[in-house]
Amino acid sequence: MPDTRDRILAAARVLFATKGFGSTSVADILHSADVNAGSLYHFFPGKQDVLLAVLDAYHAGIGPMLLDPAWTGVDDPIDRVFALLARYRGALVATDCSYGCPIGSLALEIHEPDPPVRERLAANFDAWVAAVERCFVDAGDRLPADVDRRALAVFALTTMEGGVMLARTHRSAAPFDDAVRMLRDHVARLEAAV
Amino acid sequence: MPDTRDRILAAARVLFATKGFGSTSVADILHSADVNAGSLYHFFPGKQDVLLAVLDAYHAGIGPMLLDPAWTGVDDPIDRVFALLARYRGALVATDCSYGCPIGSLALEIHEPDPPVRERLAANFDAWVAAVERCFVDAGDRLPADVDRRALAVFALTTMEGGVMLARTHRSAAPFDDAVRMLRDHVARLEAAV
DNA sequence: GTCTATAGCTAGATAGAC
DNA sequence: GTCTATCTAGCTATAGAC
C-alpha cells in the first residue's frame, strides 16, 4: 500500500487533469484515493495546497515522466521535438481527444490564480521550453545562426497547446496534426535555409 | 435602459471572460446586470443556457465585433492575419496580460462540456479559421500552391491561443510576441519560396 | 495518523405575490 | 415581466474521539 500522501497526490493529479481543479471536489479526491478527510487535511492545509503539490510533482517529473519516455531511441535533437509532440498526440487519441496537457488546462481554467499557483504553472512551462530550446541549440548549425532557439521552443509549445485545445474541442486530432505539420514544415524550411 | 435579456448577456459575457464560467455565480450575473433572479430565470432555463447564448453572440459577432475593427484600413490579406493577432495582443496588454481569448479559456475550462456547449465552441473556432483561411486564399500565388491554406489558418489559431495561454501565465506579452514573430517568419519564408 | 460527524457557507434553482 | 424569500444540495474545512 503506497504512502497515503502519495495516493492523495496520484488521485488528485488524475482528477485535476480529467475534470479540472474547480470541478474536482475534495470528496472526489478522498473517494478516488480511498482516504478519509482527516488524512488529507493532516497532510495538506487545503485543496489548493494539493494542487501546489501536484504542480510540483509535474515539474519534478518532467524528465523521468515525460521527456525520457518520449526520447528513448530518439537521438536526433530535432526529431526529439516532434517525438515530444507525438507523445501529446498519443495522449489525445488514447482518450478520444478529451485529455490534453494538464498544465495548459489549469493555466486557462484558473483565471486569477494565487501567486504560488501561477508561479508553478509558469515554472512548468519554462521547464518545457528549456528542454525544447536545448534540442534546437543541440541542432547547432543545422538551423540558421540568427534563429532565436528559445523563441522557436516557445513556438513549439504554443503549437502543442493550441493544437490540444482545438483537438479537444473538435474531438478530433486533425487540428493538432494540421498545426504540427505546419511547424514541421517551418523547421524543415529553416534547415533548408542554412 | 437596454433590454433586460441583453443586459444579462452583456454582463455574463464579461464575467465569463474575466472569471470563467465555473467561477461566475448566477448571483454575480444578477448583480452585474442589475437584474433579479426571477428575470434571469424568466429568459433562460439555467446558467448553462446563458453560456449558450453568450457563445451564440460571439459567433454572430465575429464579423462586426472582431474582424471588422481589426481590419479597418488593412487591405493586404496577409497583413490582415497579423492585424487580427495584434488585436488579441492589444486585449492582453490592456488587461495586464490577464485577459485573452474567451473562447479558448472556456474550451479548456469546461473539460466535459455538454454537446451544445462543445458544438458552439467548435463553431466559434471554425468561424475564426474560415476567416483567416480566406485571407490566405486571397493571398493567391503569393504563397506556394501546395500550401494548405486551411491548415495554415489552424496554425495561426494555435499560435494565438497558445501565445495567449503563455502570456497570461507569465503575465507578460513576451511569449505571445515570440510565437507571433515565428509565425510571421514562417509566412515570410513561404512568400519567399514562390 | 486515521476515523466519523458535522459545522458553516454558497451554489443553482424555484415559489408565488405583484 | 419583475420582485423577494427560500429550498435543497453540494462544497471546503474542522472537531474531537481513537
Short mmCIF file of C-alpha atoms (C1' of nucleotides) in Angstrom, two decimals:
data_model
loop_
_atom_site.label_atom_id
_atom_site.label_comp_id
_atom_site.label_asym_id
_atom_site.label_seq_id
_atom_site.Cartn_x
_atom_site.Cartn_y
_atom_site.Cartn_z
CA MET A 1 0.00 0.00 0.00
CA PRO A 2 1.66 3.22 -1.11
CA ASP A 3 2.11 6.10 1.22
CA THR A 4 -1.14 7.91 1.97
CA ARG A 5 0.18 11.25 0.87
CA ASP A 6 1.30 9.79 -2.44
CA ARG A 7 -2.09 8.18 -3.02
CA ILE A 8 -3.74 11.55 -2.49
CA LEU A 9 -1.39 13.21 -4.96
CA ALA A 10 -1.81 10.48 -7.55
CA ALA A 11 -5.58 10.66 -7.32
CA ALA A 12 -5.61 14.45 -7.41
CA ARG A 13 -3.29 14.52 -10.40
CA VAL A 14 -5.63 12.32 -12.44
CA LEU A 15 -8.77 14.13 -11.32
CA PHE A 16 -7.39 17.62 -11.94
CA ALA A 17 -6.27 16.52 -15.40
CA THR A 18 -9.56 14.93 -16.37
CA LYS A 19 -12.15 17.08 -14.59
CA GLY A 20 -10.23 20.23 -13.84
CA PHE A 21 -9.43 21.81 -10.49
CA GLY A 22 -12.71 23.56 -9.79
CA SER A 23 -14.86 20.62 -10.80
CA THR A 24 -12.91 18.22 -8.62
CA SER A 25 -14.24 18.21 -5.07
CA VAL A 26 -12.21 17.19 -2.08
CA ALA A 27 -14.72 14.38 -1.70
CA ASP A 28 -13.78 13.19 -5.21
CA ILE A 29 -10.14 13.01 -4.18
CA LEU A 30 -10.97 11.22 -0.94
CA HIS A 31 -13.05 8.62 -2.74
CA SER A 32 -10.57 8.11 -5.55
CA ALA A 33 -7.62 7.77 -3.17
CA ASP A 34 -9.66 5.74 -0.66
CA VAL A 35 -8.70 8.10 2.11
CA ASN A 36 -10.62 9.95 4.78
CA ALA A 37 -10.93 13.67 5.12
CA GLY A 38 -8.86 13.71 8.27
CA SER A 39 -5.90 12.20 6.45
CA LEU A 40 -5.99 14.67 3.59
CA TYR A 41 -6.20 17.64 5.91
CA HIS A 42 -3.46 16.15 8.00
CA PHE A 43 -1.05 16.33 5.07
CA PHE A 44 -2.38 19.43 3.32
CA PRO A 45 -3.79 22.66 4.72
CA GLY A 46 -6.42 22.75 1.97
CA LYS A 47 -7.39 21.83 -1.54
CA GLN A 48 -5.19 24.44 -3.19
CA ASP A 49 -2.15 23.05 -1.42
CA VAL A 50 -2.89 19.70 -3.02
CA LEU A 51 -2.78 21.49 -6.36
CA LEU A 52 0.55 23.07 -5.49
CA ALA A 53 2.00 19.66 -4.66
CA VAL A 54 0.63 18.22 -7.92
CA LEU A 55 2.22 21.04 -9.90
CA ASP A 56 5.50 20.48 -8.08
CA ALA A 57 5.29 16.79 -8.97
CA TYR A 58 4.76 17.62 -12.64
CA HIS A 59 7.75 19.93 -12.55
CA ALA A 60 9.97 17.41 -10.81
CA GLY A 61 8.80 14.65 -13.14
CA ILE A 62 9.14 16.39 -16.47
CA GLY A 63 12.34 14.46 -17.15
CA PRO A 64 11.54 10.94 -15.97
CA MET A 65 7.81 11.05 -16.69
CA LEU A 66 7.67 13.00 -19.94
CA LEU A 67 10.95 13.63 -21.72
CA ASP A 68 12.76 10.35 -21.05
CA PRO A 69 9.94 8.12 -22.33
CA ALA A 70 9.39 10.38 -25.32
CA TRP A 71 13.06 10.37 -26.24
CA THR A 72 14.10 6.77 -25.75
CA GLY A 73 15.64 5.70 -29.03
CA VAL A 74 15.44 9.20 -30.47
CA ASP A 75 18.83 10.87 -30.65
CA ASP A 76 18.38 13.50 -33.31
CA PRO A 77 17.64 16.76 -31.49
CA ILE A 78 15.05 17.95 -33.99
CA ASP A 79 13.36 14.58 -34.11
CA ARG A 80 13.15 14.82 -30.34
CA VAL A 81 10.99 17.92 -30.57
CA PHE A 82 8.48 16.14 -32.73
CA ALA A 83 8.70 12.95 -30.71
CA LEU A 84 7.64 15.02 -27.74
CA LEU A 85 4.71 16.46 -29.66
CA ALA A 86 3.81 12.94 -30.79
CA ARG A 87 3.62 11.96 -27.14
CA TYR A 88 0.87 14.54 -26.60
CA ARG A 89 -0.89 13.25 -29.69
CA GLY A 90 -0.80 9.79 -28.19
CA ALA A 91 -2.45 11.03 -25.01
CA LEU A 92 -5.10 12.74 -27.09
CA VAL A 93 -6.08 9.76 -29.23
CA ALA A 94 -5.87 7.38 -26.26
CA THR A 95 -8.61 9.40 -24.58
CA ASP A 96 -10.82 10.17 -27.56
CA CYS A 97 -9.32 13.64 -27.71
CA SER A 98 -10.63 14.60 -24.30
CA TYR A 99 -7.34 14.62 -22.39
CA GLY A 100 -4.62 17.05 -23.38
CA CYS A 101 -1.99 18.93 -21.43
CA PRO A 102 -2.91 19.20 -17.76
CA ILE A 103 -0.75 22.28 -17.24
CA GLY A 104 -2.39 24.13 -20.12
CA SER A 105 -5.86 23.24 -18.91
CA LEU A 106 -5.13 24.50 -15.43
CA ALA A 107 -3.49 27.63 -16.80
CA LEU A 108 -6.66 28.66 -18.60
CA GLU A 109 -9.12 27.30 -16.06
CA ILE A 110 -7.78 29.29 -13.14
CA HIS A 111 -8.28 32.86 -14.26
CA GLU A 112 -6.86 34.69 -11.31
CA PRO A 113 -4.56 32.19 -9.69
CA ASP A 114 -2.92 32.91 -6.40
CA PRO A 115 0.74 33.73 -6.94
CA PRO A 116 2.06 30.32 -5.78
CA VAL A 117 -0.18 28.57 -8.32
CA ARG A 118 0.73 30.86 -11.18
CA GLU A 119 4.43 30.59 -10.39
CA ARG A 120 4.27 26.81 -10.57
CA LEU A 121 2.35 26.84 -13.83
CA ALA A 122 4.93 29.21 -15.28
CA ALA A 123 7.77 27.05 -13.94
CA ASN A 124 6.31 24.02 -15.71
CA PHE A 125 6.07 25.91 -19.00
CA ASP A 126 9.60 27.23 -18.54
CA ALA A 127 10.98 23.76 -17.97
CA TRP A 128 9.23 22.50 -21.14
CA VAL A 129 10.55 25.42 -23.17
CA ALA A 130 14.06 24.98 -21.78
CA ALA A 131 14.09 21.30 -22.74
CA VAL A 132 12.97 22.03 -26.30
CA GLU A 133 15.26 25.02 -26.58
CA ARG A 134 18.07 22.66 -25.71
CA CYS A 135 17.08 20.47 -28.66
CA PHE A 136 17.23 23.41 -31.04
CA VAL A 137 20.54 24.51 -29.55
CA ASP A 138 21.88 20.99 -29.99
CA ALA A 139 20.82 21.16 -33.64
CA GLY A 140 23.69 23.59 -33.99
CA ASP A 141 24.37 24.84 -37.49
CA ARG A 142 21.56 22.81 -38.97
CA LEU A 143 19.48 25.88 -38.19
CA PRO A 144 20.37 29.40 -39.32
CA ALA A 145 22.50 31.17 -36.76
CA ASP A 146 20.12 34.10 -36.44
CA VAL A 147 17.14 31.95 -35.45
CA ASP A 148 16.18 32.52 -31.81
CA ARG A 149 16.27 29.00 -30.35
CA ARG A 150 14.26 29.92 -27.33
CA ALA A 151 11.53 31.70 -29.33
CA LEU A 152 11.35 28.64 -31.56
CA ALA A 153 10.84 26.47 -28.48
CA VAL A 154 8.07 28.80 -27.31
CA PHE A 155 6.56 28.42 -30.77
CA ALA A 156 6.62 24.64 -30.41
CA LEU A 157 4.82 24.96 -27.07
CA THR A 158 2.12 27.26 -28.45
CA THR A 159 1.64 24.83 -31.32
CA MET A 160 1.19 21.94 -28.93
CA GLU A 161 -1.08 23.78 -26.52
CA GLY A 162 -3.19 25.36 -29.21
CA GLY A 163 -3.38 22.06 -31.06
CA VAL A 164 -4.52 20.25 -27.93
CA MET A 165 -7.15 22.92 -27.32
CA LEU A 166 -8.63 22.58 -30.79
CA ALA A 167 -8.38 18.80 -30.82
CA ARG A 168 -10.28 18.58 -27.56
CA THR A 169 -12.93 20.99 -28.70
CA HIS A 170 -13.43 19.24 -32.04
CA ARG A 171 -12.91 15.80 -30.52
CA SER A 172 -10.56 15.17 -33.41
CA ALA A 173 -6.81 15.01 -33.75
CA ALA A 174 -6.99 16.71 -37.14
CA PRO A 175 -6.34 20.30 -35.98
CA PHE A 176 -3.46 19.10 -33.80
CA ASP A 177 -1.99 17.32 -36.79
CA ASP A 178 -2.50 20.36 -39.01
CA ALA A 179 -0.63 22.61 -36.62
CA VAL A 180 2.22 20.17 -36.03
CA ARG A 181 2.56 19.59 -39.77
CA MET A 182 2.91 23.33 -40.29
CA LEU A 183 5.53 23.54 -37.55
CA ARG A 184 7.41 20.63 -39.10
CA ASP A 185 7.34 22.44 -42.43
CA HIS A 186 8.66 25.58 -40.81
CA VAL A 187 11.58 23.76 -39.20
CA ALA A 188 12.31 21.99 -42.48
CA ARG A 189 12.47 25.33 -44.26
CA LEU A 190 14.82 26.65 -41.57
CA GLU A 191 17.07 23.65 -42.12
CA ALA A 192 16.97 24.17 -45.87
CA ALA A 193 17.90 27.82 -45.43
CA VAL A 194 21.29 27.12 -43.87
CA MET B 1 -32.33 51.19 -20.48
CA PRO B 2 -31.36 48.29 -22.71
CA ASP B 3 -33.45 45.20 -22.91
CA THR B 4 -33.17 43.04 -19.79
CA ARG B 5 -32.13 39.95 -21.69
CA ASP B 6 -29.37 41.89 -23.42
CA ARG B 7 -28.10 43.27 -20.12
CA ILE B 8 -27.89 39.73 -18.75
CA LEU B 9 -25.96 38.58 -21.79
CA ALA B 10 -23.59 41.54 -21.72
CA ALA B 11 -22.86 41.02 -18.04
CA ALA B 12 -22.42 37.27 -18.45
CA ARG B 13 -20.10 37.73 -21.41
CA VAL B 14 -17.77 39.96 -19.41
CA LEU B 15 -17.89 37.78 -16.31
CA PHE B 16 -17.33 34.53 -18.16
CA ALA B 17 -14.36 36.09 -19.96
CA THR B 18 -12.76 37.53 -16.84
CA LYS B 19 -13.63 34.98 -14.15
CA GLY B 20 -14.55 31.92 -16.18
CA PHE B 21 -17.83 30.05 -16.29
CA GLY B 22 -17.48 27.96 -13.17
CA SER B 23 -16.27 30.80 -11.00
CA THR B 24 -19.08 33.09 -12.10
CA SER B 25 -22.16 32.58 -9.98
CA VAL B 26 -25.68 33.40 -11.08
CA ALA B 27 -25.67 35.93 -8.28
CA ASP B 28 -22.62 37.60 -9.89
CA ILE B 29 -24.54 37.96 -13.15
CA LEU B 30 -27.61 39.29 -11.39
CA HIS B 31 -25.59 41.90 -9.53
CA SER B 32 -23.55 42.94 -12.53
CA ALA B 33 -26.60 43.24 -14.78
CA ASP B 34 -28.71 44.80 -12.01
CA VAL B 35 -31.40 42.22 -12.51
CA ASN B 36 -33.33 39.94 -10.20
CA ALA B 37 -33.24 36.19 -10.21
CA GLY B 38 -36.80 35.94 -11.45
CA SER B 39 -35.93 37.89 -14.58
CA LEU B 40 -32.92 35.76 -15.46
CA TYR B 41 -34.81 32.54 -14.99
CA HIS B 42 -37.67 34.00 -17.00
CA PHE B 43 -35.41 34.36 -20.04
CA PHE B 44 -33.11 31.37 -19.50
CA PRO B 45 -33.81 27.90 -18.15
CA GLY B 46 -30.49 27.92 -16.31
CA LYS B 47 -26.94 29.15 -16.11
CA GLN B 48 -25.68 26.94 -18.91
CA ASP B 49 -28.28 28.36 -21.27
CA VAL B 50 -26.86 31.81 -20.58
CA LEU B 51 -23.50 30.44 -21.69
CA LEU B 52 -25.04 29.04 -24.86
CA ALA B 53 -26.50 32.44 -25.69
CA VAL B 54 -23.16 34.13 -25.00
CA LEU B 55 -21.39 31.71 -27.32
CA ASP B 56 -24.02 32.33 -29.99
CA ALA B 57 -23.43 36.06 -29.59
CA TYR B 58 -19.68 35.61 -30.04
CA HIS B 59 -20.32 33.58 -33.15
CA ALA B 60 -22.77 36.06 -34.62
CA GLY B 61 -20.48 38.96 -33.72
CA ILE B 62 -17.20 37.65 -35.05
CA GLY B 63 -17.50 39.91 -38.10
CA PRO B 64 -18.76 43.19 -36.64
CA MET B 65 -17.12 42.84 -33.21
CA LEU B 66 -13.78 41.27 -34.08
CA LEU B 67 -12.82 41.12 -37.74
CA ASP B 68 -14.20 44.46 -38.94
CA PRO B 69 -12.47 46.56 -36.28
CA ALA B 70 -9.24 44.61 -36.73
CA TRP B 71 -9.26 45.04 -40.48
CA THR B 72 -10.30 48.65 -40.99
CA GLY B 73 -7.62 50.23 -43.11
CA VAL B 74 -5.89 46.88 -43.67
CA ASP B 75 -6.41 45.56 -47.17
CA ASP B 76 -3.50 43.21 -47.66
CA PRO B 77 -4.77 39.72 -46.86
CA ILE B 78 -1.61 38.58 -45.11
CA ASP B 79 -1.38 41.81 -43.12
CA ARG B 80 -4.94 41.13 -42.06
CA VAL B 81 -3.91 37.89 -40.37
CA PHE B 82 -1.35 39.68 -38.26
CA ALA B 83 -3.64 42.63 -37.63
CA LEU B 84 -6.05 40.13 -36.13
CA LEU B 85 -3.34 38.69 -33.92
CA ALA B 86 -2.35 42.21 -32.93
CA ARG B 87 -5.90 42.74 -31.76
CA TYR B 88 -5.52 39.91 -29.27
CA ARG B 89 -2.22 41.37 -28.19
CA GLY B 90 -3.97 44.64 -27.53
CA ALA B 91 -6.52 42.89 -25.31
CA LEU B 92 -3.69 41.22 -23.44
CA VAL B 93 -1.67 44.32 -22.68
CA ALA B 94 -4.78 46.36 -21.91
CA THR B 95 -5.55 43.94 -19.09
CA ASP B 96 -2.05 43.32 -17.76
CA CYS B 97 -1.98 40.02 -19.62
CA SER B 98 -4.85 38.59 -17.65
CA TYR B 99 -7.50 38.63 -20.37
CA GLY B 100 -7.03 36.60 -23.51
CA CYS B 101 -9.39 34.74 -25.79
CA PRO B 102 -12.69 33.98 -24.05
CA ILE B 103 -13.45 31.06 -26.35
CA GLY B 104 -10.11 29.41 -25.67
CA SER B 105 -10.48 29.87 -21.93
CA LEU B 106 -13.90 28.28 -21.93
CA ALA B 107 -12.72 25.47 -24.20
CA LEU B 108 -10.09 24.39 -21.68
CA GLU B 109 -12.04 25.26 -18.54
CA ILE B 110 -15.03 23.09 -19.34
CA HIS B 111 -13.49 19.64 -19.51
CA GLU B 112 -16.53 17.59 -20.39
CA PRO B 113 -18.88 20.07 -21.97
CA ASP B 114 -22.41 19.12 -22.84
CA PRO B 115 -22.75 18.68 -26.59
CA PRO B 116 -24.49 22.02 -27.19
CA VAL B 117 -21.64 23.85 -25.44
CA ARG B 118 -18.91 21.99 -27.28
CA GLU B 119 -20.62 22.49 -30.63
CA ARG B 120 -20.73 26.24 -30.10
CA LEU B 121 -17.11 26.42 -29.02
CA ALA B 122 -16.16 24.46 -32.14
CA ALA B 123 -18.34 26.69 -34.30
CA ASN B 124 -16.53 29.77 -32.98
CA PHE B 125 -13.14 28.24 -33.75
CA ASP B 126 -14.36 27.19 -37.18
CA ALA B 127 -15.54 30.70 -37.99
CA TRP B 128 -12.18 32.13 -36.93
CA VAL B 129 -10.28 29.59 -39.01
CA ALA B 130 -12.54 30.17 -42.01
CA ALA B 131 -11.93 33.92 -41.87
CA VAL B 132 -8.15 33.51 -41.71
CA GLU B 133 -8.20 30.77 -44.33
CA ARG B 134 -9.94 33.26 -46.57
CA CYS B 135 -7.05 35.67 -46.06
CA PHE B 136 -4.52 33.05 -47.12
CA VAL B 137 -6.70 32.08 -50.07
CA ASP B 138 -6.91 35.73 -51.07
CA ALA B 139 -3.13 35.88 -50.95
CA GLY B 140 -3.27 33.77 -54.08
CA ASP B 141 0.04 32.99 -55.70
CA ARG B 142 1.99 34.91 -53.10
CA LEU B 143 2.02 31.61 -51.25
CA PRO B 144 3.21 28.33 -52.78
CA ALA B 145 0.35 26.48 -54.45
CA ASP B 146 0.88 23.35 -52.40
CA VAL B 147 0.48 25.09 -49.04
CA ASP B 148 -2.73 24.02 -47.30
CA ARG B 149 -4.47 27.35 -46.64
CA ARG B 150 -6.79 25.91 -44.07
CA ALA B 151 -4.04 24.16 -42.14
CA LEU B 152 -2.11 27.41 -42.16
CA ALA B 153 -5.14 29.16 -40.68
CA VAL B 154 -5.37 26.49 -37.98
CA PHE B 155 -1.68 27.13 -37.31
CA ALA B 156 -2.39 30.83 -36.86
CA LEU B 157 -5.13 29.98 -34.37
CA THR B 158 -2.93 27.62 -32.35
CA THR B 159 -0.24 30.30 -32.30
CA MET B 160 -2.69 32.86 -30.97
CA GLU B 161 -4.30 30.57 -28.40
CA GLY B 162 -1.04 29.12 -27.20
CA GLY B 163 0.51 32.57 -27.09
CA VAL B 164 -2.39 33.92 -25.03
CA MET B 165 -2.09 30.97 -22.64
CA LEU B 166 1.60 31.58 -22.02
CA ALA B 167 1.22 35.34 -21.84
CA ARG B 168 -1.46 35.03 -19.20
CA THR B 169 0.53 32.53 -17.19
CA HIS B 170 3.70 34.61 -17.31
CA ARG B 171 1.82 37.88 -17.05
CA SER B 172 3.97 39.04 -19.93
CA ALA B 173 3.32 39.58 -23.63
CA ALA B 174 6.79 38.25 -24.45
CA PRO B 175 5.85 34.63 -25.20
CA PHE B 176 2.91 35.80 -27.31
CA ASP B 177 5.28 38.04 -29.25
CA ASP B 178 7.81 35.24 -29.63
CA ALA B 179 5.23 32.90 -31.12
CA VAL B 180 3.74 35.51 -33.46
CA ARG B 181 7.21 36.52 -34.62
CA MET B 182 7.97 32.90 -35.50
CA LEU B 183 4.67 32.64 -37.40
CA ARG B 184 5.45 35.84 -39.24
CA ASP B 185 8.85 34.44 -40.18
CA HIS B 186 7.23 31.25 -41.43
CA VAL B 187 4.80 33.12 -43.65
CA ALA B 188 7.62 35.31 -44.94
CA ARG B 189 9.59 32.21 -45.89
CA LEU B 190 6.53 30.81 -47.65
CA GLU B 191 6.23 34.05 -49.63
CA ALA B 192 9.92 33.95 -50.48
CA ALA B 193 9.59 30.37 -51.70
CA VAL B 194 7.18 31.20 -54.51
"C1'" DG C 1 -2.14 9.10 11.54
"C1'" DT C 2 -6.94 7.78 10.91
"C1'" DC C 3 -11.77 7.91 11.50
"C1'" DT C 4 -16.87 9.91 11.74
"C1'" DA C 5 -19.82 13.52 12.05
"C1'" DT C 6 -20.88 17.99 11.16
"C1'" DA C 7 -20.27 22.98 11.02
"C1'" DG C 8 -20.74 26.95 8.03
"C1'" DC C 9 -21.26 28.54 3.65
"C1'" DT C 10 -22.54 29.23 -1.14
"C1'" DA C 11 -24.30 27.43 -5.15
"C1'" DG C 12 -28.23 26.97 -8.72
"C1'" DA C 13 -32.82 26.98 -8.97
"C1'" DT C 14 -37.89 27.74 -7.51
"C1'" DA C 15 -42.35 29.68 -5.46
"C1'" DG C 16 -45.67 32.71 -5.60
"C1'" DA C 17 -47.17 37.63 -4.88
"C1'" DC C 18 -47.47 41.62 -7.73
"C1'" DG D 1 -42.02 40.64 -16.72
"C1'" DT D 2 -40.34 41.67 -12.08
"C1'" DC D 3 -39.66 41.09 -7.31
"C1'" DT D 4 -38.38 38.75 -2.56
"C1'" DA D 5 -37.81 34.93 0.10
"C1'" DT D 6 -36.34 30.47 0.30
"C1'" DC D 7 -35.38 25.48 -0.73
"C1'" DT D 8 -32.11 21.82 -1.32
"C1'" DA D 9 -27.70 20.14 -2.47
"C1'" DG D 10 -23.03 20.32 -2.54
"C1'" DC D 11 -18.89 22.39 -1.18
"C1'" DT D 12 -14.44 23.15 1.93
"C1'" DA D 13 -12.90 22.69 6.16
"C1'" DT D 14 -12.97 21.43 11.20
"C1'" DA D 15 -13.77 18.94 15.74
"C1'" DG D 16 -12.63 15.63 18.55
"C1'" DA D 17 -12.57 10.55 19.64
"C1'" DC D 18 -9.47 6.83 18.80
#
